[in-house]
PDB file of C-alpha atoms in Angstrom:
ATOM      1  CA  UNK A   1     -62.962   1.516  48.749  1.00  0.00           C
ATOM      2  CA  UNK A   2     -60.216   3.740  50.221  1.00  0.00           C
ATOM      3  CA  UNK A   3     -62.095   7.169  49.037  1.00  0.00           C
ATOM      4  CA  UNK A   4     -65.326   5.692  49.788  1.00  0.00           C
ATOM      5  CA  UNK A   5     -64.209   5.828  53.646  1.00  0.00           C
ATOM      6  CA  UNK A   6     -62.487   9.127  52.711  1.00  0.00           C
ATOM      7  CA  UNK A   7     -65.539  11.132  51.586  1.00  0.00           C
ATOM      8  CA  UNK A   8     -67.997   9.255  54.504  1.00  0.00           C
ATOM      9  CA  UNK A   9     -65.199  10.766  56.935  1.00  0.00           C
ATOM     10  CA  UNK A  10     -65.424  14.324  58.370  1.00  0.00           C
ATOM     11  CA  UNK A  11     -62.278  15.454  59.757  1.00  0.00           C
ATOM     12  CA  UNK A  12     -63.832  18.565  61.615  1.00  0.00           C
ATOM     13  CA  UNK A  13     -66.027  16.862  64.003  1.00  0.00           C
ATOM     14  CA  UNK A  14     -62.664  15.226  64.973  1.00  0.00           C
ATOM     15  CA  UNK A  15     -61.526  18.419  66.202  1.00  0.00           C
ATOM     16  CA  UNK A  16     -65.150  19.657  67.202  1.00  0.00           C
ATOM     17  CA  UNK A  17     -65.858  17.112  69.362  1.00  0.00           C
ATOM     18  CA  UNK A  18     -63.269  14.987  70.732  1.00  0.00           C
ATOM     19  CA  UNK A  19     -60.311  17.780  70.811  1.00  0.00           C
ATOM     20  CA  UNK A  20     -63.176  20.115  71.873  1.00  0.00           C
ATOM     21  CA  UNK A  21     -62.006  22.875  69.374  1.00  0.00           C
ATOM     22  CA  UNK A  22     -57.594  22.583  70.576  1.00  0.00           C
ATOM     23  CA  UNK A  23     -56.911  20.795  67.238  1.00  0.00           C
ATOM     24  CA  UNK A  24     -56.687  21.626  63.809  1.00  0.00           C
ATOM     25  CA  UNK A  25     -58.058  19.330  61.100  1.00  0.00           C
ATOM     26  CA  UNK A  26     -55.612  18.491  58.611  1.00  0.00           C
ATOM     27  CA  UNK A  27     -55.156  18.363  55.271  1.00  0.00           C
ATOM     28  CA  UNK A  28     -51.998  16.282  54.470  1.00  0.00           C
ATOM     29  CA  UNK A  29     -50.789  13.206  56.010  1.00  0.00           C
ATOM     30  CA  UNK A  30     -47.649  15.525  57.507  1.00  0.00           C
ATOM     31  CA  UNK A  31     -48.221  18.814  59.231  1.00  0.00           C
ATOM     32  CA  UNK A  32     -47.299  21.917  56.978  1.00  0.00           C
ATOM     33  CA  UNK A  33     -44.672  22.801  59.351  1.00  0.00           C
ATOM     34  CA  UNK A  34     -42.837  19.473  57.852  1.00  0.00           C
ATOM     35  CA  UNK A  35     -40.476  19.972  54.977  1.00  0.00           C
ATOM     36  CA  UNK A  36     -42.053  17.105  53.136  1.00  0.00           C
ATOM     37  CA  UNK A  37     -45.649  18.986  54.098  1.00  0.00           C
ATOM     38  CA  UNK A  38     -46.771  18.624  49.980  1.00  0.00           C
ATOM     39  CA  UNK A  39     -50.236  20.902  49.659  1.00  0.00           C
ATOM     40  CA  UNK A  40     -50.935  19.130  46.409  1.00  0.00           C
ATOM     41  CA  UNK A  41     -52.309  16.345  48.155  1.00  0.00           C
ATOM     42  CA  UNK A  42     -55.936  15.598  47.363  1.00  0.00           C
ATOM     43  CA  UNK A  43     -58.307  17.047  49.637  1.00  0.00           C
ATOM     44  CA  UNK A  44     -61.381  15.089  51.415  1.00  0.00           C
ATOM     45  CA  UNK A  45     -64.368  16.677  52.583  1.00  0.00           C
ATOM     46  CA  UNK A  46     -67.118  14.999  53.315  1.00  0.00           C
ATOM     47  CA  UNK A  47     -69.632  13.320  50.429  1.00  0.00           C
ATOM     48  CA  UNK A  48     -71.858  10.829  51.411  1.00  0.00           C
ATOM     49  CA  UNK A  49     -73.494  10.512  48.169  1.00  0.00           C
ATOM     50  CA  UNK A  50     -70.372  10.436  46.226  1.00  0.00           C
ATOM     51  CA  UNK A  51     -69.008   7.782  49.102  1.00  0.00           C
ATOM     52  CA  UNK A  52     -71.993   5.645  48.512  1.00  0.00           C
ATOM     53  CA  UNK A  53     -71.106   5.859  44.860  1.00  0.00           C
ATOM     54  CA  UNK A  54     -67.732   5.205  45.144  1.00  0.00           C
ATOM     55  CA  UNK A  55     -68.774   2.188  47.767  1.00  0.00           C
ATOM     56  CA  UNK A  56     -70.527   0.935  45.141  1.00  0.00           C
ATOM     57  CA  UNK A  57     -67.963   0.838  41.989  1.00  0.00           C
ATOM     58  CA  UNK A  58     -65.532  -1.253  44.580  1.00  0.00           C
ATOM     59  CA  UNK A  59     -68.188  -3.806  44.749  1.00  0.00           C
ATOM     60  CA  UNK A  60     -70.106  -3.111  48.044  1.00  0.00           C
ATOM     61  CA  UNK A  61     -73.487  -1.949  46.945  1.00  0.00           C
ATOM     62  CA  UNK A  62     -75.253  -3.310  49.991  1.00  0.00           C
ATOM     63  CA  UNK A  63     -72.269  -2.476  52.259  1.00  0.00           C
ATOM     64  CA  UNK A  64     -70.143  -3.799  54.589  1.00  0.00           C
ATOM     65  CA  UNK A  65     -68.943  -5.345  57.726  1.00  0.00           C
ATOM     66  CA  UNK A  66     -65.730  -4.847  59.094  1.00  0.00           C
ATOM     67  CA  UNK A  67     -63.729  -4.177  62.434  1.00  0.00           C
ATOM     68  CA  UNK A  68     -61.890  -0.843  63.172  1.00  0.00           C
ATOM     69  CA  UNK A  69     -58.621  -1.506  65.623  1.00  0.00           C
ATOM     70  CA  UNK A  70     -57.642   1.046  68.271  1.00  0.00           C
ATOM     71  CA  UNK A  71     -55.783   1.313  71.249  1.00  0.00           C
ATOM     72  CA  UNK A  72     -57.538   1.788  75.133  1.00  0.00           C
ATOM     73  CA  UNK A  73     -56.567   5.572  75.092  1.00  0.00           C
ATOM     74  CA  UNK A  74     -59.743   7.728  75.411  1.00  0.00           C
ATOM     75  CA  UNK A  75     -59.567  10.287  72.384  1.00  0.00           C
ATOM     76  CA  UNK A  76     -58.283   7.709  70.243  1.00  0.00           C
ATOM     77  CA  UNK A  77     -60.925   5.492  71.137  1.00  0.00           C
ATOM     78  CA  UNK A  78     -63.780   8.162  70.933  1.00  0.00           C
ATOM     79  CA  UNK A  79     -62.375   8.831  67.096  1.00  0.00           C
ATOM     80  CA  UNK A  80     -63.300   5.217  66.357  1.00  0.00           C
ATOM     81  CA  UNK A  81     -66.872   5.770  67.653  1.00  0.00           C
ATOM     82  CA  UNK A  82     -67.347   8.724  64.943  1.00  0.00           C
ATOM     83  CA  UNK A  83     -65.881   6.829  62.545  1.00  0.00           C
ATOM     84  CA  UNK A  84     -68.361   3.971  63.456  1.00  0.00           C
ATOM     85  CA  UNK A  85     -71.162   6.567  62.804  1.00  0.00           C
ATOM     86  CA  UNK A  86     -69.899   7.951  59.892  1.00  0.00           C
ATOM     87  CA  UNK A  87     -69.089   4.789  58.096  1.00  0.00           C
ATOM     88  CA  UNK A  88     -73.075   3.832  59.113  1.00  0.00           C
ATOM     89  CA  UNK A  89     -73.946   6.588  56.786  1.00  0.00           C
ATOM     90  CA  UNK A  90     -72.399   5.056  53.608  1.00  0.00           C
ATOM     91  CA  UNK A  91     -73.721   1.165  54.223  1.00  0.00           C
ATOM     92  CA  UNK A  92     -70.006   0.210  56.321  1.00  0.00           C
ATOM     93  CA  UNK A  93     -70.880  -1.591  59.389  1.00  0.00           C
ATOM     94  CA  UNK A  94     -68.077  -0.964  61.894  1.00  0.00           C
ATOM     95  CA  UNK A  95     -67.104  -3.425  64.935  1.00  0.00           C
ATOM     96  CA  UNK A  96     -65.136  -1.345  67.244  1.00  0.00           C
ATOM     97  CA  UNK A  97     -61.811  -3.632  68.815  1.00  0.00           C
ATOM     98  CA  UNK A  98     -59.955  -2.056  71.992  1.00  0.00           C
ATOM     99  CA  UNK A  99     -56.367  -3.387  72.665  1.00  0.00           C
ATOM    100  CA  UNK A 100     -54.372  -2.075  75.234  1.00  0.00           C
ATOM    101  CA  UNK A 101     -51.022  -0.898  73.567  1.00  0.00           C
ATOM    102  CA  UNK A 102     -48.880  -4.190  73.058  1.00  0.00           C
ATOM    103  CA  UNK A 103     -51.842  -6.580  71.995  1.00  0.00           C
ATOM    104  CA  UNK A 104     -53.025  -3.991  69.565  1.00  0.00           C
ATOM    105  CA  UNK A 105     -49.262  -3.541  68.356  1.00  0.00           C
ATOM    106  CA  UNK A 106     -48.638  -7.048  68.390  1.00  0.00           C
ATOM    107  CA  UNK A 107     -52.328  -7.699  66.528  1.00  0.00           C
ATOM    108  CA  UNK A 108     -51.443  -5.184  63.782  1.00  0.00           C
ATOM    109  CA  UNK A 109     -48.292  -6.835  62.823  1.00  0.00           C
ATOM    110  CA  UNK A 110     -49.790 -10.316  62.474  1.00  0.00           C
ATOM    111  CA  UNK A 111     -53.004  -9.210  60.836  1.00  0.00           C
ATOM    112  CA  UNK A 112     -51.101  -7.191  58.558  1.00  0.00           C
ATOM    113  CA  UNK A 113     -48.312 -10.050  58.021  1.00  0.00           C
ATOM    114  CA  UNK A 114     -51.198 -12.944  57.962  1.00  0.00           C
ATOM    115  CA  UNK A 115     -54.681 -11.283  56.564  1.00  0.00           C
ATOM    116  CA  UNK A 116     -55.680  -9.167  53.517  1.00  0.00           C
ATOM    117  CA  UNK A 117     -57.025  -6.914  55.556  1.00  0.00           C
ATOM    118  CA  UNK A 118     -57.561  -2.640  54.535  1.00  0.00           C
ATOM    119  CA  UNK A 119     -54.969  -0.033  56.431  1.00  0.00           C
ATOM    120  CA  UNK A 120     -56.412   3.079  57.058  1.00  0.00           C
ATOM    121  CA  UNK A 121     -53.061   4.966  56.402  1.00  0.00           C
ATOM    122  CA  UNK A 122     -52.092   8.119  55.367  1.00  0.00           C
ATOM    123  CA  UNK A 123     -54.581   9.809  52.883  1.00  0.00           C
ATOM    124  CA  UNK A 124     -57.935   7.839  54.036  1.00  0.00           C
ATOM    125  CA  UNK A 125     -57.840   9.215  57.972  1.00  0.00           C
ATOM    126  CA  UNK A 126     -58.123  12.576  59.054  1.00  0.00           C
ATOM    127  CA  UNK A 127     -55.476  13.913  60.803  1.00  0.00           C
ATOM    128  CA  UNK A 128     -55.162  16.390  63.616  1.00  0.00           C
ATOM    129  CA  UNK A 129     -52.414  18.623  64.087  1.00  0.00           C
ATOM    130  CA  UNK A 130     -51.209  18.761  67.924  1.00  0.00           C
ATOM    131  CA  UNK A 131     -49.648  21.887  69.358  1.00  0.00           C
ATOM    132  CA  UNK A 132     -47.190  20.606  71.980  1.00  0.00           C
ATOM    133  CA  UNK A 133     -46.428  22.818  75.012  1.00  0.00           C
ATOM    134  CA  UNK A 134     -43.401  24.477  73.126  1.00  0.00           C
ATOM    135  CA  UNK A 135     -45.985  25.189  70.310  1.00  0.00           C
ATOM    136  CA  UNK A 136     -44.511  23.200  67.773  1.00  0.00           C
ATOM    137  CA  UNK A 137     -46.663  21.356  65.261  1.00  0.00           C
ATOM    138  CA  UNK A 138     -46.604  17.879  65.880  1.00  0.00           C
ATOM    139  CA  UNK A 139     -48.657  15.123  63.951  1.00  0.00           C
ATOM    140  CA  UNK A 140     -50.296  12.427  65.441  1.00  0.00           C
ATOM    141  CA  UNK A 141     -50.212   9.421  63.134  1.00  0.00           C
ATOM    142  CA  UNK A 142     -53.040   6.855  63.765  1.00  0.00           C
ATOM    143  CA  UNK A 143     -53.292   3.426  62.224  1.00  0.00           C
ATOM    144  CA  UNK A 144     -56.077   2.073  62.579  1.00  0.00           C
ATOM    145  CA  UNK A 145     -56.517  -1.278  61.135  1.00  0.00           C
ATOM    146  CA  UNK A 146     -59.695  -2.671  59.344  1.00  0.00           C
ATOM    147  CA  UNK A 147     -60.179  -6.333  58.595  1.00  0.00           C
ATOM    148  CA  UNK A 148     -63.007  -7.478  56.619  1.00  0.00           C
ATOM    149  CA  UNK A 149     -65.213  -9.914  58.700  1.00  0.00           C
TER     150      UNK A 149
END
């Protein structure tokens, strides 16, 4: 299920659209300015037949419905409305949940604590590499939190 959402995902219109070109897609969970930065790590572009496929093999032929968690912060929020298209694509149907900061904090902890629920963490989300004003690499690490309905 994890590479199904990783091929449906395109990390470039990330940085196309909602960083308006300022943002690098990248291709590791850590920026390669980090010393743990590991290029090895398996690249995703974006399949939709092979998601479908994969979809498929982890017992979702017909799909799914699940919510996507995000905080009330505009660019984090319009990366949860590509995702929701994206994820159409492959057969995921995608609820989108806006928390302001604590209640989406405090709602990640307990769903994580209480639910089997699916963490998009580390290799499954695209990640964009910020330049701060000092231009130093920074990354921006999302978690966004799915729950099957």
């Amino acid at each position: 299920l994890r590479e199904a959402i990783a091929y449906a995902i395109d990390n470039q219109t990330f940085v196309d659209v909602v960083f308006r070109g300022s943002a690098v897609a990248g291709d590791s969970p850590l920026p390669k300015a980090s010393p743990a930065y590991n290029r090895n790590v398996k690249k995703y572009n974006q399949d939709i037949e092979k998601a479908k496929k994969l979809l498929a093999e982890a017992g979702y032929p017909n799909g799914l419905d699940i919510e996507l968690w995000c905080m009330d912060d505009g660019p984090r929020v319009d990366m949860c409305v590509i995702i929701q298209d994206q994820l159409k694509k492959i057969g995921i149907n995608v609820e989108i949940k806006i928390f302001e900061f604590g209640a989406y904090v405090s709602k990640t902890i307990k769903s994580y604590t209480s639910y089997l629920g699916i963490l998009l963490v580390m290799e499954m989300l695209p990640y964009i590499h910020y330049f701060t004003h000092l231009n130093m690499e920074l990354l921006e690490i999302e978690v966004f939190t799915l729950i099957k309905k």
